Amino acid sequence: KAGVTQTPRYLIKTRGQQVTLSCSPISGHRSVSWYQQTPGQGLQFLFEYFSETQRNKGNFPGRFSGRQFSNSRSEMNVSTLELGDSALYLCASSGTGRRTGELFFGEGSRLTVL
Amino acid sequence: GENVEQHPSTLSVQEGDSAVIKCTYSDSASNYFPWYKQELGKGPQLIIDIRSNVGEKKDQRIAVTLNKTAKHFSLHITETQPEDSAVYFCAATILTGGGNKLTFGTGTQLKVEL
């Protein structure tokens, strides 16, 4: 069974630009969550989508947005990039049933903002 | 909201020794406490979890204990091996049918020395 796939793995942007990151969840998983990982703040929750609807949201500014498609693939977008947005962005999918709660993470998209 | 504190931030042990990582949480309603292991260049992976109706759970060399009264939980790794070297994250959440929103600790860098 294929794992969670995130693209691109690495990208460099400049301040003021925008970026779109993509995530393909494990087949059959309908929940996709996004986390920002930085050395100083650790893993911070951005948002979660389930069946194309945002189900939970973290404490990030409106520049951070996301969406989910009917095939459960998800994208997140960051507009007007700031230096502080440099981070590893992790996507995680989860299923239902006995293993509800377990997140399966991708390897992340490392964003550098210059 | 939930706040999770994790200690120590770094831990160095000799191969074969035990390692203990401790976390405290703030929201007494939290009922699900997973532990994730993150190896270099990879996304976090669930290694063990515990729910609030259980005080202890073991899986081979790994065990987790939960003290709901004190609102703290700990990860115990026995007979450590070099492949245990990684960053470990604790997390807490209220697990309901309404989705996943994990609050993570800031991580512990475990180094197992030969």
PDB file of C-alpha atoms in Angstrom:
ATOM      1  CA  LYS A   1       0.000   0.000   0.000  1.00  0.00           C
ATOM      2  CA  ALA A   2       1.507   3.324  -1.047  1.00  0.00           C
ATOM      3  CA  GLY A   3       2.174   5.847   1.689  1.00  0.00           C
ATOM      4  CA  VAL A   4       1.431   9.544   1.833  1.00  0.00           C
ATOM      5  CA  THR A   5       3.062  11.382  -1.040  1.00  0.00           C
ATOM      6  CA  GLN A   6       3.996  15.036  -0.877  1.00  0.00           C
ATOM      7  CA  THR A   7       5.220  17.206  -3.712  1.00  0.00           C
ATOM      8  CA  PRO A   8       7.435  19.035  -4.191  1.00  0.00           C
ATOM      9  CA  ARG A   9       9.974  17.792  -1.651  1.00  0.00           C
ATOM     10  CA  TYR A  10      12.045  20.956  -1.736  1.00  0.00           C
ATOM     11  CA  LEU A  11      11.377  24.447  -2.955  1.00  0.00           C
ATOM     12  CA  ILE A  12      12.840  27.917  -2.645  1.00  0.00           C
ATOM     13  CA  LYS A  13      10.740  31.056  -2.867  1.00  0.00           C
ATOM     14  CA  THR A  14      11.265  34.731  -2.205  1.00  0.00           C
ATOM     15  CA  ARG A  15       9.322  36.978   0.133  1.00  0.00           C
ATOM     16  CA  GLY A  16       5.975  38.044  -1.230  1.00  0.00           C
ATOM     17  CA  GLN A  17       5.551  35.056  -3.505  1.00  0.00           C
ATOM     18  CA  GLN A  18       2.993  32.329  -2.994  1.00  0.00           C
ATOM     19  CA  VAL A  19       3.400  28.593  -2.909  1.00  0.00           C
ATOM     20  CA  THR A  20       1.173  25.557  -3.363  1.00  0.00           C
ATOM     21  CA  LEU A  21       2.009  22.195  -1.835  1.00  0.00           C
ATOM     22  CA  SER A  22       0.334  18.942  -2.734  1.00  0.00           C
ATOM     23  CA  CYS A  23      -0.487  15.832  -0.753  1.00  0.00           C
ATOM     24  CA  SER A  24      -1.838  12.462  -1.857  1.00  0.00           C
ATOM     25  CA  PRO A  25      -3.133  10.439   1.091  1.00  0.00           C
ATOM     26  CA  ILE A  26      -3.087   6.704   1.572  1.00  0.00           C
ATOM     27  CA  SER A  27      -5.733   5.077  -0.563  1.00  0.00           C
ATOM     28  CA  GLY A  28      -9.022   4.973   1.316  1.00  0.00           C
ATOM     29  CA  HIS A  29      -8.106   7.667   3.801  1.00  0.00           C
ATOM     30  CA  ARG A  30     -10.511  10.582   3.754  1.00  0.00           C
ATOM     31  CA  SER A  31      -8.874  12.794   6.372  1.00  0.00           C
ATOM     32  CA  VAL A  32      -5.850  14.913   5.485  1.00  0.00           C
ATOM     33  CA  SER A  33      -4.089  17.140   8.002  1.00  0.00           C
ATOM     34  CA  TRP A  34      -1.290  19.617   7.536  1.00  0.00           C
ATOM     35  CA  TYR A  35       1.411  20.514  10.064  1.00  0.00           C
ATOM     36  CA  GLN A  36       4.223  23.031  10.043  1.00  0.00           C
ATOM     37  CA  GLN A  37       7.496  21.863  11.551  1.00  0.00           C
ATOM     38  CA  THR A  38      10.181  24.337  12.597  1.00  0.00           C
ATOM     39  CA  PRO A  39      13.157  23.891  14.926  1.00  0.00           C
ATOM     40  CA  GLY A  40      11.825  26.434  17.380  1.00  0.00           C
ATOM     41  CA  GLN A  41       8.106  25.640  17.420  1.00  0.00           C
ATOM     42  CA  GLY A  42       8.061  21.934  16.714  1.00  0.00           C
ATOM     43  CA  LEU A  43       5.016  20.512  14.967  1.00  0.00           C
ATOM     44  CA  GLN A  44       2.093  22.884  14.750  1.00  0.00           C
ATOM     45  CA  PHE A  45      -1.331  22.017  13.394  1.00  0.00           C
ATOM     46  CA  LEU A  46      -2.481  24.010  10.380  1.00  0.00           C
ATOM     47  CA  PHE A  47      -5.773  22.432   9.333  1.00  0.00           C
ATOM     48  CA  GLU A  48      -7.588  19.191   8.631  1.00  0.00           C
ATOM     49  CA  TYR A  49      -9.838  18.299   5.746  1.00  0.00           C
ATOM     50  CA  PHE A  50     -12.369  15.505   5.576  1.00  0.00           C
ATOM     51  CA  SER A  51     -14.537  14.796   2.566  1.00  0.00           C
ATOM     52  CA  GLU A  52     -13.589  18.109   0.950  1.00  0.00           C
ATOM     53  CA  THR A  53     -14.564  20.128   4.058  1.00  0.00           C
ATOM     54  CA  GLN A  54     -12.260  21.824   6.519  1.00  0.00           C
ATOM     55  CA  ARG A  55     -12.999  20.087   9.781  1.00  0.00           C
ATOM     56  CA  ASN A  56     -10.432  21.666  12.098  1.00  0.00           C
ATOM     57  CA  LYS A  57      -8.225  24.719  11.920  1.00  0.00           C
ATOM     58  CA  GLY A  58      -5.133  25.791  13.827  1.00  0.00           C
ATOM     59  CA  ASN A  59      -3.968  29.258  14.797  1.00  0.00           C
ATOM     60  CA  PHE A  60      -2.335  30.405  11.602  1.00  0.00           C
ATOM     61  CA  PRO A  61      -3.047  33.601   9.670  1.00  0.00           C
ATOM     62  CA  GLY A  62      -5.367  33.653   6.681  1.00  0.00           C
ATOM     63  CA  ARG A  63      -2.361  33.541   4.343  1.00  0.00           C
ATOM     64  CA  PHE A  64      -2.396  29.809   4.969  1.00  0.00           C
ATOM     65  CA  SER A  65      -5.208  28.020   3.209  1.00  0.00           C
ATOM     66  CA  GLY A  66      -6.018  24.595   1.953  1.00  0.00           C
ATOM     67  CA  ARG A  67      -8.481  22.503   0.086  1.00  0.00           C
ATOM     68  CA  GLN A  68      -9.318  18.897  -0.565  1.00  0.00           C
ATOM     69  CA  PHE A  69     -10.520  17.336  -3.749  1.00  0.00           C
ATOM     70  CA  SER A  70     -13.074  14.586  -4.289  1.00  0.00           C
ATOM     71  CA  ASN A  71     -10.290  11.987  -4.549  1.00  0.00           C
ATOM     72  CA  SER A  72      -9.056  13.089  -1.075  1.00  0.00           C
ATOM     73  CA  ARG A  73      -5.898  14.684  -2.445  1.00  0.00           C
ATOM     74  CA  SER A  74      -5.174  17.953  -0.718  1.00  0.00           C
ATOM     75  CA  GLU A  75      -3.313  21.138  -1.416  1.00  0.00           C
ATOM     76  CA  MET A  76      -2.191  23.908   0.875  1.00  0.00           C
ATOM     77  CA  ASN A  77      -1.351  27.399  -0.230  1.00  0.00           C
ATOM     78  CA  VAL A  78       0.657  30.100   1.462  1.00  0.00           C
ATOM     79  CA  SER A  79       0.342  33.568   0.013  1.00  0.00           C
ATOM     80  CA  THR A  80       2.569  36.602   0.514  1.00  0.00           C
ATOM     81  CA  LEU A  81       5.407  34.497   1.849  1.00  0.00           C
ATOM     82  CA  GLU A  82       7.418  35.736   4.830  1.00  0.00           C
ATOM     83  CA  LEU A  83      10.865  34.640   5.974  1.00  0.00           C
ATOM     84  CA  GLY A  84       9.256  32.984   8.993  1.00  0.00           C
ATOM     85  CA  ASP A  85       7.292  30.658   6.733  1.00  0.00           C
ATOM     86  CA  SER A  86      10.466  28.686   6.060  1.00  0.00           C
ATOM     87  CA  ALA A  87       9.679  25.257   7.441  1.00  0.00           C
ATOM     88  CA  LEU A  88       8.998  21.627   6.728  1.00  0.00           C
ATOM     89  CA  TYR A  89       5.326  21.221   5.841  1.00  0.00           C
ATOM     90  CA  LEU A  90       4.025  17.801   6.696  1.00  0.00           C
ATOM     91  CA  CYS A  91       0.868  16.214   5.436  1.00  0.00           C
ATOM     92  CA  ALA A  92      -0.766  13.327   7.240  1.00  0.00           C
ATOM     93  CA  SER A  93      -3.706  11.137   6.387  1.00  0.00           C
ATOM     94  CA  SER A  94      -5.850   9.033   8.647  1.00  0.00           C
ATOM     95  CA  GLY A  95      -8.567   6.488   8.264  1.00  0.00           C
ATOM     96  CA  THR A  96     -11.439   5.320  10.386  1.00  0.00           C
ATOM     97  CA  GLY A  97     -12.254   2.314  12.466  1.00  0.00           C
ATOM     98  CA  ARG A  98      -9.935   0.597  14.908  1.00  0.00           C
ATOM     99  CA  ARG A  99      -6.955   2.759  14.092  1.00  0.00           C
ATOM    100  CA  THR A 100      -8.788   6.074  14.215  1.00  0.00           C
ATOM    101  CA  GLY A 101      -6.453   8.734  15.489  1.00  0.00           C
ATOM    102  CA  GLU A 102      -3.269   7.370  13.938  1.00  0.00           C
ATOM    103  CA  LEU A 103      -1.721   9.818  11.538  1.00  0.00           C
ATOM    104  CA  PHE A 104       0.359   8.588   8.612  1.00  0.00           C
ATOM    105  CA  PHE A 105       2.807  11.306   7.654  1.00  0.00           C
ATOM    106  CA  GLY A 106       4.473  12.003   4.366  1.00  0.00           C
ATOM    107  CA  GLU A 107       8.127  12.991   4.187  1.00  0.00           C
ATOM    108  CA  GLY A 108       7.232  16.652   3.916  1.00  0.00           C
ATOM    109  CA  SER A 109       7.846  19.604   1.655  1.00  0.00           C
ATOM    110  CA  ARG A 110      10.751  21.743   2.767  1.00  0.00           C
ATOM    111  CA  LEU A 111      10.108  25.389   1.973  1.00  0.00           C
ATOM    112  CA  THR A 112      12.842  27.985   2.115  1.00  0.00           C
ATOM    113  CA  VAL A 113      11.857  31.633   1.839  1.00  0.00           C
ATOM    114  CA  LEU A 114      14.633  34.053   0.895  1.00  0.00           C
TER     115      LEU A 114
ATOM    116  CA  GLY B   1      -6.376  25.076  23.989  1.00  0.00           C
ATOM    117  CA  GLU B   2      -4.170  22.127  24.751  1.00  0.00           C
ATOM    118  CA  ASN B   3      -0.525  22.650  25.670  1.00  0.00           C
ATOM    119  CA  VAL B   4       2.006  19.807  25.778  1.00  0.00           C
ATOM    120  CA  GLU B   5       5.405  20.107  27.392  1.00  0.00           C
ATOM    121  CA  GLN B   6       8.118  17.515  26.742  1.00  0.00           C
ATOM    122  CA  HIS B   7      11.384  16.787  28.549  1.00  0.00           C
ATOM    123  CA  PRO B   8      14.246  16.378  28.036  1.00  0.00           C
ATOM    124  CA  SER B   9      14.987  18.046  24.725  1.00  0.00           C
ATOM    125  CA  THR B  10      18.053  15.865  24.225  1.00  0.00           C
ATOM    126  CA  LEU B  11      18.882  12.477  25.715  1.00  0.00           C
ATOM    127  CA  SER B  12      22.020  10.444  25.279  1.00  0.00           C
ATOM    128  CA  VAL B  13      22.201   6.844  26.501  1.00  0.00           C
ATOM    129  CA  GLN B  14      24.521   3.909  26.091  1.00  0.00           C
ATOM    130  CA  GLU B  15      23.358   1.006  23.981  1.00  0.00           C
ATOM    131  CA  GLY B  16      21.415  -1.420  26.124  1.00  0.00           C
ATOM    132  CA  ASP B  17      20.367   1.209  28.656  1.00  0.00           C
ATOM    133  CA  SER B  18      16.816   2.462  29.115  1.00  0.00           C
ATOM    134  CA  ALA B  19      15.498   5.817  27.971  1.00  0.00           C
ATOM    135  CA  VAL B  20      12.585   7.741  29.462  1.00  0.00           C
ATOM    136  CA  ILE B  21      10.870  10.752  27.930  1.00  0.00           C
ATOM    137  CA  LYS B  22       8.222  12.653  29.860  1.00  0.00           C
ATOM    138  CA  CYS B  23       5.320  14.842  28.775  1.00  0.00           C
ATOM    139  CA  THR B  24       2.683  16.862  30.547  1.00  0.00           C
ATOM    140  CA  TYR B  25      -0.579  18.131  29.091  1.00  0.00           C
ATOM    141  CA  SER B  26      -2.940  20.857  30.183  1.00  0.00           C
ATOM    142  CA  ASP B  27      -6.412  19.890  28.960  1.00  0.00           C
ATOM    143  CA  SER B  28      -7.984  17.321  31.261  1.00  0.00           C
ATOM    144  CA  ALA B  29     -10.437  16.435  28.464  1.00  0.00           C
ATOM    145  CA  SER B  30      -7.642  14.999  26.304  1.00  0.00           C
ATOM    146  CA  ASN B  31      -8.110  11.265  25.900  1.00  0.00           C
ATOM    147  CA  TYR B  32      -5.595  10.114  23.307  1.00  0.00           C
ATOM    148  CA  PHE B  33      -1.816  10.263  23.681  1.00  0.00           C
ATOM    149  CA  PRO B  34       0.336   9.037  20.808  1.00  0.00           C
ATOM    150  CA  TRP B  35       4.103   8.941  20.481  1.00  0.00           C
ATOM    151  CA  TYR B  36       5.814   9.514  17.155  1.00  0.00           C
ATOM    152  CA  LYS B  37       9.363   8.782  16.056  1.00  0.00           C
ATOM    153  CA  GLN B  38      10.966  10.908  13.370  1.00  0.00           C
ATOM    154  CA  GLU B  39      14.121   9.762  11.657  1.00  0.00           C
ATOM    155  CA  LEU B  40      16.284  12.141   9.699  1.00  0.00           C
ATOM    156  CA  GLY B  41      14.679  13.184   6.433  1.00  0.00           C
ATOM    157  CA  LYS B  42      11.450  11.345   7.131  1.00  0.00           C
ATOM    158  CA  GLY B  43       8.025  12.150   8.457  1.00  0.00           C
ATOM    159  CA  PRO B  44       7.011  11.169  11.986  1.00  0.00           C
ATOM    160  CA  GLN B  45       5.787   7.612  12.472  1.00  0.00           C
ATOM    161  CA  LEU B  46       3.505   6.384  15.220  1.00  0.00           C
ATOM    162  CA  ILE B  47       5.289   3.963  17.543  1.00  0.00           C
ATOM    163  CA  ILE B  48       2.778   3.589  20.347  1.00  0.00           C
ATOM    164  CA  ASP B  49      -0.334   5.265  21.667  1.00  0.00           C
ATOM    165  CA  ILE B  50      -2.487   5.134  24.767  1.00  0.00           C
ATOM    166  CA  ARG B  51      -6.038   6.127  25.516  1.00  0.00           C
ATOM    167  CA  SER B  52      -7.235   7.660  28.747  1.00  0.00           C
ATOM    168  CA  ASN B  53      -9.006   4.521  29.927  1.00  0.00           C
ATOM    169  CA  VAL B  54      -5.666   2.676  30.142  1.00  0.00           C
ATOM    170  CA  GLY B  55      -2.804   3.337  32.534  1.00  0.00           C
ATOM    171  CA  GLU B  56      -0.028   1.482  30.736  1.00  0.00           C
ATOM    172  CA  LYS B  57       0.643  -0.117  27.386  1.00  0.00           C
ATOM    173  CA  LYS B  58       3.594  -2.158  26.165  1.00  0.00           C
ATOM    174  CA  ASP B  59       4.848  -3.182  22.770  1.00  0.00           C
ATOM    175  CA  GLN B  60       8.068  -5.192  22.903  1.00  0.00           C
ATOM    176  CA  ARG B  61      10.792  -2.769  24.113  1.00  0.00           C
ATOM    177  CA  ILE B  62       8.494   0.243  24.209  1.00  0.00           C
ATOM    178  CA  ALA B  63       6.007   1.160  26.893  1.00  0.00           C
ATOM    179  CA  VAL B  64       3.903   4.182  27.685  1.00  0.00           C
ATOM    180  CA  THR B  65       2.394   5.117  31.038  1.00  0.00           C
ATOM    181  CA  LEU B  66      -0.361   7.619  31.691  1.00  0.00           C
ATOM    182  CA  ASN B  67      -1.224   9.412  34.924  1.00  0.00           C
ATOM    183  CA  LYS B  68      -4.489  11.250  34.327  1.00  0.00           C
ATOM    184  CA  THR B  69      -4.559  12.809  37.773  1.00  0.00           C
ATOM    185  CA  ALA B  70      -1.190  14.453  37.293  1.00  0.00           C
ATOM    186  CA  LYS B  71      -1.789  14.939  33.562  1.00  0.00           C
ATOM    187  CA  HIS B  72       1.466  13.414  32.477  1.00  0.00           C
ATOM    188  CA  PHE B  73       2.541  10.498  30.352  1.00  0.00           C
ATOM    189  CA  SER B  74       5.894   8.922  29.644  1.00  0.00           C
ATOM    190  CA  LEU B  75       7.634   6.835  27.003  1.00  0.00           C
ATOM    191  CA  HIS B  76       9.966   4.095  28.159  1.00  0.00           C
ATOM    192  CA  ILE B  77      12.386   2.383  25.800  1.00  0.00           C
ATOM    193  CA  THR B  78      14.318  -0.565  27.205  1.00  0.00           C
ATOM    194  CA  GLU B  79      17.447  -2.210  25.827  1.00  0.00           C
ATOM    195  CA  THR B  80      18.099   0.706  23.521  1.00  0.00           C
ATOM    196  CA  GLN B  81      19.728   0.074  20.159  1.00  0.00           C
ATOM    197  CA  PRO B  82      21.479   2.421  17.722  1.00  0.00           C
ATOM    198  CA  GLU B  83      18.414   2.354  15.448  1.00  0.00           C
ATOM    199  CA  ASP B  84      16.404   3.930  18.264  1.00  0.00           C
ATOM    200  CA  SER B  85      18.342   7.157  17.648  1.00  0.00           C
ATOM    201  CA  ALA B  86      15.780   9.666  16.365  1.00  0.00           C
ATOM    202  CA  VAL B  87      13.557  12.528  17.479  1.00  0.00           C
ATOM    203  CA  TYR B  88      10.562  11.468  19.549  1.00  0.00           C
ATOM    204  CA  PHE B  89       7.386  13.528  19.872  1.00  0.00           C
ATOM    205  CA  CYS B  90       4.568  13.108  22.320  1.00  0.00           C
ATOM    206  CA  ALA B  91       1.127  14.459  21.510  1.00  0.00           C
ATOM    207  CA  ALA B  92      -2.304  14.843  23.016  1.00  0.00           C
ATOM    208  CA  THR B  93      -5.785  15.335  21.678  1.00  0.00           C
ATOM    209  CA  ILE B  94      -9.459  14.851  22.332  1.00  0.00           C
ATOM    210  CA  LEU B  95     -10.272  12.009  20.006  1.00  0.00           C
ATOM    211  CA  THR B  96     -13.842  12.250  18.792  1.00  0.00           C
ATOM    212  CA  GLY B  97     -15.677  11.656  15.570  1.00  0.00           C
ATOM    213  CA  GLY B  98     -14.963  15.257  14.744  1.00  0.00           C
ATOM    214  CA  GLY B  99     -11.448  14.805  13.473  1.00  0.00           C
ATOM    215  CA  ASN B 100      -7.786  14.831  14.367  1.00  0.00           C
ATOM    216  CA  LYS B 101      -6.001  17.838  15.792  1.00  0.00           C
ATOM    217  CA  LEU B 102      -2.879  16.750  17.601  1.00  0.00           C
ATOM    218  CA  THR B 103      -0.958  19.078  19.901  1.00  0.00           C
ATOM    219  CA  PHE B 104       2.665  17.974  19.893  1.00  0.00           C
ATOM    220  CA  GLY B 105       5.443  18.399  22.383  1.00  0.00           C
ATOM    221  CA  THR B 106       8.636  20.032  21.170  1.00  0.00           C
ATOM    222  CA  GLY B 107      10.484  16.757  20.697  1.00  0.00           C
ATOM    223  CA  THR B 108      13.337  14.808  22.270  1.00  0.00           C
ATOM    224  CA  GLN B 109      16.483  14.047  20.316  1.00  0.00           C
ATOM    225  CA  LEU B 110      17.521  10.572  21.481  1.00  0.00           C
ATOM    226  CA  LYS B 111      21.049   9.429  20.758  1.00  0.00           C
ATOM    227  CA  VAL B 112      22.041   5.856  21.490  1.00  0.00           C
ATOM    228  CA  GLU B 113      25.796   5.541  21.727  1.00  0.00           C
ATOM    229  CA  LEU B 114      27.730   2.346  21.103  1.00  0.00           C
TER     230      LEU B 114
END
